[in-house]
Amino acid sequence: MELHGPIGVFDSGYGGLTVLAELRAKLPQHDFLYFGDNARAPYGNRSFDVVYEFTLEAVKFLFDQGCPLVILACNTASAKALRTIQQKDLPQIAPNNRVLGVIRPSTEVLGERTKSGHVGILGTVGTINSGSYPIELAKFAPTVEVHQHACPMWVPLIENQQYEHQAGRLFIEEDIHAIMGRHAAIDTILLACTHYPVLKQQIEALVGPKVQVVAQGAIVAEKLKDYLVAHPEIEQRLTKTAKTSYYTSEAPHVFDQKASYFLKQEVTSKHHSF
Ligand code: DGL
């Protein structure tokens, strides 16, 4: 018998919570199970093989908890592991389950948002070097020029809540000046890392009102809603008691304190390590 259960949401750390918040707002009756691999975060500078191995472990864990559908709420994992998991692993481990990422939904709408035809992509080293955004954007908006910039310091600054400190602000300023200084025609910046929405206001203040700063959460949630309408065989297997639970590979009390800060609500997690 096929299992019924919550939607699994996975990130290396706390960033996926920005996506989870939007998913819950869009699908308030659904159940969610969040897993943050906080003990091994950040993933951004790790090799392709390691990100794939860690992501597959997380997906298997969420399947074992009964999730028929897992969202990789992490660009690095979506860029480096999603395709292999979908094509190679899924048919063997759980052919009726599904794993979706955050890159495709974002690139589907990005072309409609820019007027100048110049889009900036900010992400981790792993996401930027994978070339996933230019490759996917070329399919949906072939005339758009894509300007990428990796921000290796941002995830550690966010995970450690140091982005409002003076030194943290300097790193953020330097990266924004680097991309905008090289490509002044950019009118749309995608935050292509699920941690970065935490910095949205800081970034907006740096780029000014002529540049729109786009977070992915709401886009991913909207596209997931459409996906569930188109895939009743998955939708029917999702439980709907409006509950969210949390697992972390870190100590739960550490996760709970930081996740509560990210979500602006009390969080109580359980521990799971590999
Ligand atoms: N939230 C992940 C992403 O979207 C962060 C990656 C990391 O752990 O460095 O890419």
Coordinates of C-alpha atoms and ligand atoms in Angstrom, one line a residue:
M1 CA 0.0 0.0 0.0
E2 CA 1.2 3.5 -0.8
L3 CA 2.0 5.7 2.1
H4 CA 0.1 8.9 2.8
G5 CA 2.0 11.7 4.6
P6 CA 3.3 15.2 4.7
I7 CA 5.1 17.2 2.1
G8 CA 8.8 16.9 2.9
V9 CA 10.9 20.1 2.7
F10 CA 14.6 19.9 2.7
D11 CA 17.5 22.4 3.0
S12 CA 21.1 22.2 4.1
G13 CA 20.1 24.5 7.0
Y14 CA 17.7 27.3 7.9
G15 CA 17.2 28.8 4.4
G16 CA 14.5 26.3 3.4
L17 CA 12.3 27.8 6.1
T18 CA 11.8 30.9 3.9
V19 CA 10.2 28.5 1.3
L20 CA 8.3 26.5 4.0
A21 CA 6.7 29.7 5.2
E22 CA 5.3 30.5 1.7
L23 CA 4.3 26.8 1.2
R24 CA 2.3 26.9 4.4
A25 CA 0.7 30.2 3.4
K26 CA -0.4 28.9 0.0
L27 CA -1.3 25.4 1.2
P28 CA -2.6 25.9 4.7
Q29 CA -4.4 22.6 5.1
H30 CA -1.4 20.5 4.1
D31 CA 1.0 18.8 6.5
F32 CA 4.8 19.5 6.2
L33 CA 7.9 17.8 7.5
Y34 CA 11.0 20.0 7.4
F35 CA 14.5 18.5 7.6
G36 CA 17.5 20.8 8.0
D37 CA 20.9 19.2 7.6
N38 CA 22.3 21.9 9.9
A39 CA 25.1 19.8 11.2
R40 CA 26.6 19.6 7.7
A41 CA 25.6 23.0 6.4
P42 CA 26.7 25.0 4.5
Y43 CA 26.6 22.9 1.3
G44 CA 27.5 25.8 -1.0
N45 CA 31.2 25.2 -1.3
R46 CA 31.0 21.4 -1.3
S47 CA 31.7 19.2 -4.2
F48 CA 29.1 17.8 -6.6
D49 CA 29.5 14.3 -5.2
V50 CA 29.1 15.3 -1.6
V51 CA 26.0 17.5 -2.2
Y52 CA 24.5 14.6 -4.1
E53 CA 25.3 12.0 -1.4
F54 CA 23.9 14.3 1.4
T55 CA 20.8 15.2 -0.5
L56 CA 20.0 11.6 -1.4
E57 CA 20.3 10.7 2.3
A58 CA 17.9 13.4 3.2
V59 CA 15.4 12.4 0.5
K60 CA 15.5 8.8 1.7
F61 CA 15.0 9.9 5.3
L62 CA 11.9 12.0 4.3
F63 CA 10.5 9.1 2.3
D64 CA 11.0 6.8 5.3
Q65 CA 8.9 9.3 7.3
G66 CA 6.1 8.8 4.8
C67 CA 6.5 11.8 2.6
P68 CA 5.2 11.0 -0.9
L69 CA 6.6 14.3 -2.2
V70 CA 9.9 16.1 -1.3
I71 CA 10.7 19.7 -2.2
L72 CA 14.5 20.4 -2.3
A73 CA 14.1 24.0 -0.9
C74 CA 17.8 24.5 -1.6
N75 CA 19.3 25.8 -4.8
T76 CA 22.6 24.0 -4.3
A77 CA 20.9 20.7 -3.8
S78 CA 18.6 21.4 -6.7
A79 CA 21.5 22.3 -9.0
K80 CA 23.8 19.4 -8.0
A81 CA 21.5 16.5 -7.0
L82 CA 18.0 16.8 -8.3
R83 CA 18.4 15.5 -11.8
T84 CA 20.3 12.4 -10.7
I85 CA 17.9 11.7 -8.0
Q86 CA 14.9 12.1 -10.3
Q87 CA 16.4 10.0 -13.1
K88 CA 18.6 7.4 -11.5
D89 CA 17.5 6.9 -7.8
L90 CA 13.8 7.5 -7.8
P91 CA 12.9 4.7 -10.2
Q92 CA 14.7 2.3 -7.8
I93 CA 13.9 3.5 -4.4
A94 CA 10.4 4.9 -4.7
P95 CA 9.0 5.1 -8.2
N96 CA 5.7 6.5 -7.2
N97 CA 7.2 9.3 -5.1
R98 CA 8.3 12.7 -6.4
V99 CA 11.2 15.1 -5.7
L100 CA 11.0 18.7 -7.0
G101 CA 13.4 21.6 -6.8
V102 CA 13.4 25.4 -6.8
I103 CA 15.3 26.3 -9.9
R104 CA 12.8 25.4 -12.6
P105 CA 9.9 27.2 -11.1
S106 CA 12.0 30.4 -10.6
T107 CA 13.3 30.4 -14.2
E108 CA 9.8 29.8 -15.6
V109 CA 8.7 33.3 -14.3
L110 CA 11.9 35.3 -14.2
G111 CA 11.8 36.3 -17.9
E112 CA 8.4 38.0 -17.3
R113 CA 9.7 40.1 -14.5
T114 CA 12.5 42.0 -16.3
K115 CA 12.0 45.0 -18.6
S116 CA 15.6 45.6 -19.4
G117 CA 16.3 42.0 -20.3
H118 CA 19.2 41.8 -17.8
V119 CA 18.7 39.6 -14.8
G120 CA 21.2 39.1 -11.9
I121 CA 21.4 35.8 -10.2
L122 CA 22.9 35.7 -6.7
G123 CA 23.7 32.2 -5.2
T124 CA 26.2 30.0 -3.6
V125 CA 29.4 29.0 -5.4
G126 CA 27.9 25.5 -6.1
T127 CA 24.7 27.0 -7.6
I128 CA 26.6 29.6 -9.7
N129 CA 29.3 27.2 -11.0
S130 CA 26.7 24.6 -11.9
G131 CA 25.4 26.9 -14.6
S132 CA 21.9 25.7 -13.9
Y133 CA 20.3 29.1 -14.0
P134 CA 21.7 30.2 -17.4
I135 CA 20.9 26.8 -18.8
E136 CA 17.3 26.8 -17.5
L137 CA 16.6 30.4 -18.3
A138 CA 17.8 29.9 -21.9
K139 CA 14.8 27.5 -22.3
F140 CA 12.1 29.9 -20.9
A141 CA 13.5 33.3 -21.8
P142 CA 16.2 32.9 -24.4
T143 CA 16.6 36.7 -25.0
V144 CA 17.3 37.5 -21.4
E145 CA 20.9 38.1 -20.4
V146 CA 21.9 36.4 -17.2
H147 CA 24.6 37.9 -15.0
Q148 CA 25.7 35.6 -12.1
H149 CA 27.5 36.3 -8.9
A150 CA 28.5 33.9 -6.1
C151 CA 28.3 35.2 -2.5
P152 CA 30.2 32.5 -0.5
M153 CA 30.0 34.5 2.8
W154 CA 26.3 35.0 2.9
V155 CA 25.1 31.6 4.1
P156 CA 27.5 31.4 7.0
L157 CA 26.6 35.0 8.0
I158 CA 22.9 34.1 7.9
E159 CA 23.3 30.7 9.7
N160 CA 25.2 32.5 12.5
Q161 CA 22.9 35.6 12.5
Q162 CA 25.8 37.9 11.8
Y163 CA 24.4 39.6 8.7
E164 CA 23.4 42.7 10.6
H165 CA 26.8 43.2 12.2
Q166 CA 29.0 45.8 10.7
A167 CA 31.4 43.2 9.2
G168 CA 28.5 41.2 7.8
R169 CA 27.0 44.3 6.1
L170 CA 30.4 45.0 4.5
F171 CA 30.5 41.6 2.8
I172 CA 26.9 42.0 1.5
E173 CA 27.7 45.5 0.2
E174 CA 30.8 44.3 -1.5
D175 CA 29.0 41.6 -3.4
I176 CA 26.1 43.9 -4.5
H177 CA 28.5 46.5 -5.7
A178 CA 30.5 43.9 -7.5
I179 CA 27.5 42.6 -9.6
M180 CA 25.8 46.0 -10.1
G181 CA 29.1 47.7 -10.9
R182 CA 29.7 45.3 -13.7
H183 CA 26.2 45.1 -15.1
A184 CA 24.3 48.4 -14.5
A185 CA 21.5 47.3 -16.9
I186 CA 20.2 44.7 -14.4
D187 CA 16.7 45.5 -13.3
T188 CA 15.8 42.2 -11.6
I189 CA 17.8 40.3 -9.1
L190 CA 16.9 36.7 -8.2
L191 CA 17.9 35.5 -4.7
A192 CA 18.9 32.1 -5.9
C193 CA 19.6 30.8 -2.5
T194 CA 16.8 30.1 -0.1
H195 CA 18.8 31.7 2.8
Y196 CA 19.0 35.1 1.1
P197 CA 15.4 36.4 1.6
V198 CA 16.5 37.2 5.1
L199 CA 18.7 39.9 3.5
K200 CA 16.0 41.2 1.1
Q201 CA 15.6 44.6 2.8
Q202 CA 19.3 45.1 3.0
I203 CA 19.8 44.3 -0.6
E204 CA 16.8 46.5 -1.7
A205 CA 18.4 49.4 0.2
L206 CA 21.7 48.9 -1.7
V207 CA 20.3 48.5 -5.2
G208 CA 17.6 51.2 -5.0
P209 CA 14.0 51.3 -6.2
K210 CA 14.8 50.7 -9.9
V211 CA 15.9 47.1 -9.3
Q212 CA 13.4 44.5 -8.1
V213 CA 14.7 41.9 -5.8
V214 CA 12.9 38.6 -6.2
A215 CA 12.7 35.9 -3.5
Q216 CA 11.8 32.3 -4.6
G217 CA 9.4 31.1 -1.9
A218 CA 6.2 32.6 -3.2
I219 CA 7.0 31.5 -6.8
V220 CA 7.8 27.9 -5.7
A221 CA 4.6 27.8 -3.6
E222 CA 2.4 29.0 -6.5
K223 CA 4.0 26.5 -8.9
L224 CA 3.6 23.7 -6.4
K225 CA -0.1 24.5 -6.1
D226 CA -0.4 24.2 -9.9
Y227 CA 1.6 20.9 -9.8
L228 CA -0.8 19.4 -7.3
V229 CA -3.8 20.2 -9.4
A230 CA -2.1 18.6 -12.4
H231 CA -1.0 15.5 -10.4
P232 CA -4.0 14.2 -8.4
E233 CA -2.2 10.9 -7.8
I234 CA 0.3 12.8 -5.6
E235 CA -2.2 15.2 -4.1
Q236 CA -4.4 12.4 -2.9
R237 CA -1.5 10.9 -0.9
L238 CA -0.8 14.2 1.0
T239 CA -2.2 14.4 4.5
K240 CA -4.1 17.6 5.5
T241 CA -4.3 18.3 9.2
A242 CA -2.5 21.7 9.0
K243 CA 0.5 20.4 11.0
T244 CA 4.3 21.0 10.5
S245 CA 7.0 19.1 12.1
Y246 CA 10.8 19.6 12.1
Y247 CA 13.9 17.4 12.1
T248 CA 17.5 18.6 12.3
S249 CA 20.9 16.9 12.2
E250 CA 22.0 19.5 14.8
A251 CA 21.1 19.6 18.4
P252 CA 17.4 20.3 18.5
H253 CA 17.7 23.1 21.1
V254 CA 20.1 25.0 18.7
F255 CA 17.7 24.5 15.8
D256 CA 14.7 25.5 17.7
Q257 CA 16.2 28.8 18.9
K258 CA 17.4 29.8 15.4
A259 CA 14.4 28.4 13.5
S260 CA 12.0 30.3 15.8
Y261 CA 13.9 33.4 14.9
F262 CA 13.7 32.7 11.2
L263 CA 10.0 31.8 11.3
K264 CA 9.0 34.3 14.0
Q265 CA 7.1 31.5 15.8
E266 CA 7.9 28.7 18.3
V267 CA 9.6 25.6 16.7
T268 CA 10.2 22.3 18.4
S269 CA 12.3 19.8 16.4
K270 CA 13.6 16.2 16.7
H271 CA 17.1 15.0 16.0
H272 CA 18.1 12.8 13.1
S273 CA 21.6 12.2 11.9
F274 CA 23.1 9.8 9.3
Ligands
DGL1 N1 19.8 27.3 1.1 C1 20.8 26.8 0.3 C2 20.7 27.2 -1.2 O1 19.6 27.6 -1.6 C3 22.1 27.1 0.9 C4 23.2 26.4 0.5 C5 24.3 26.2 1.5 O2 24.1 25.3 2.4 O3 25.4 26.7 1.3 O4 21.5 27.2 -2.0

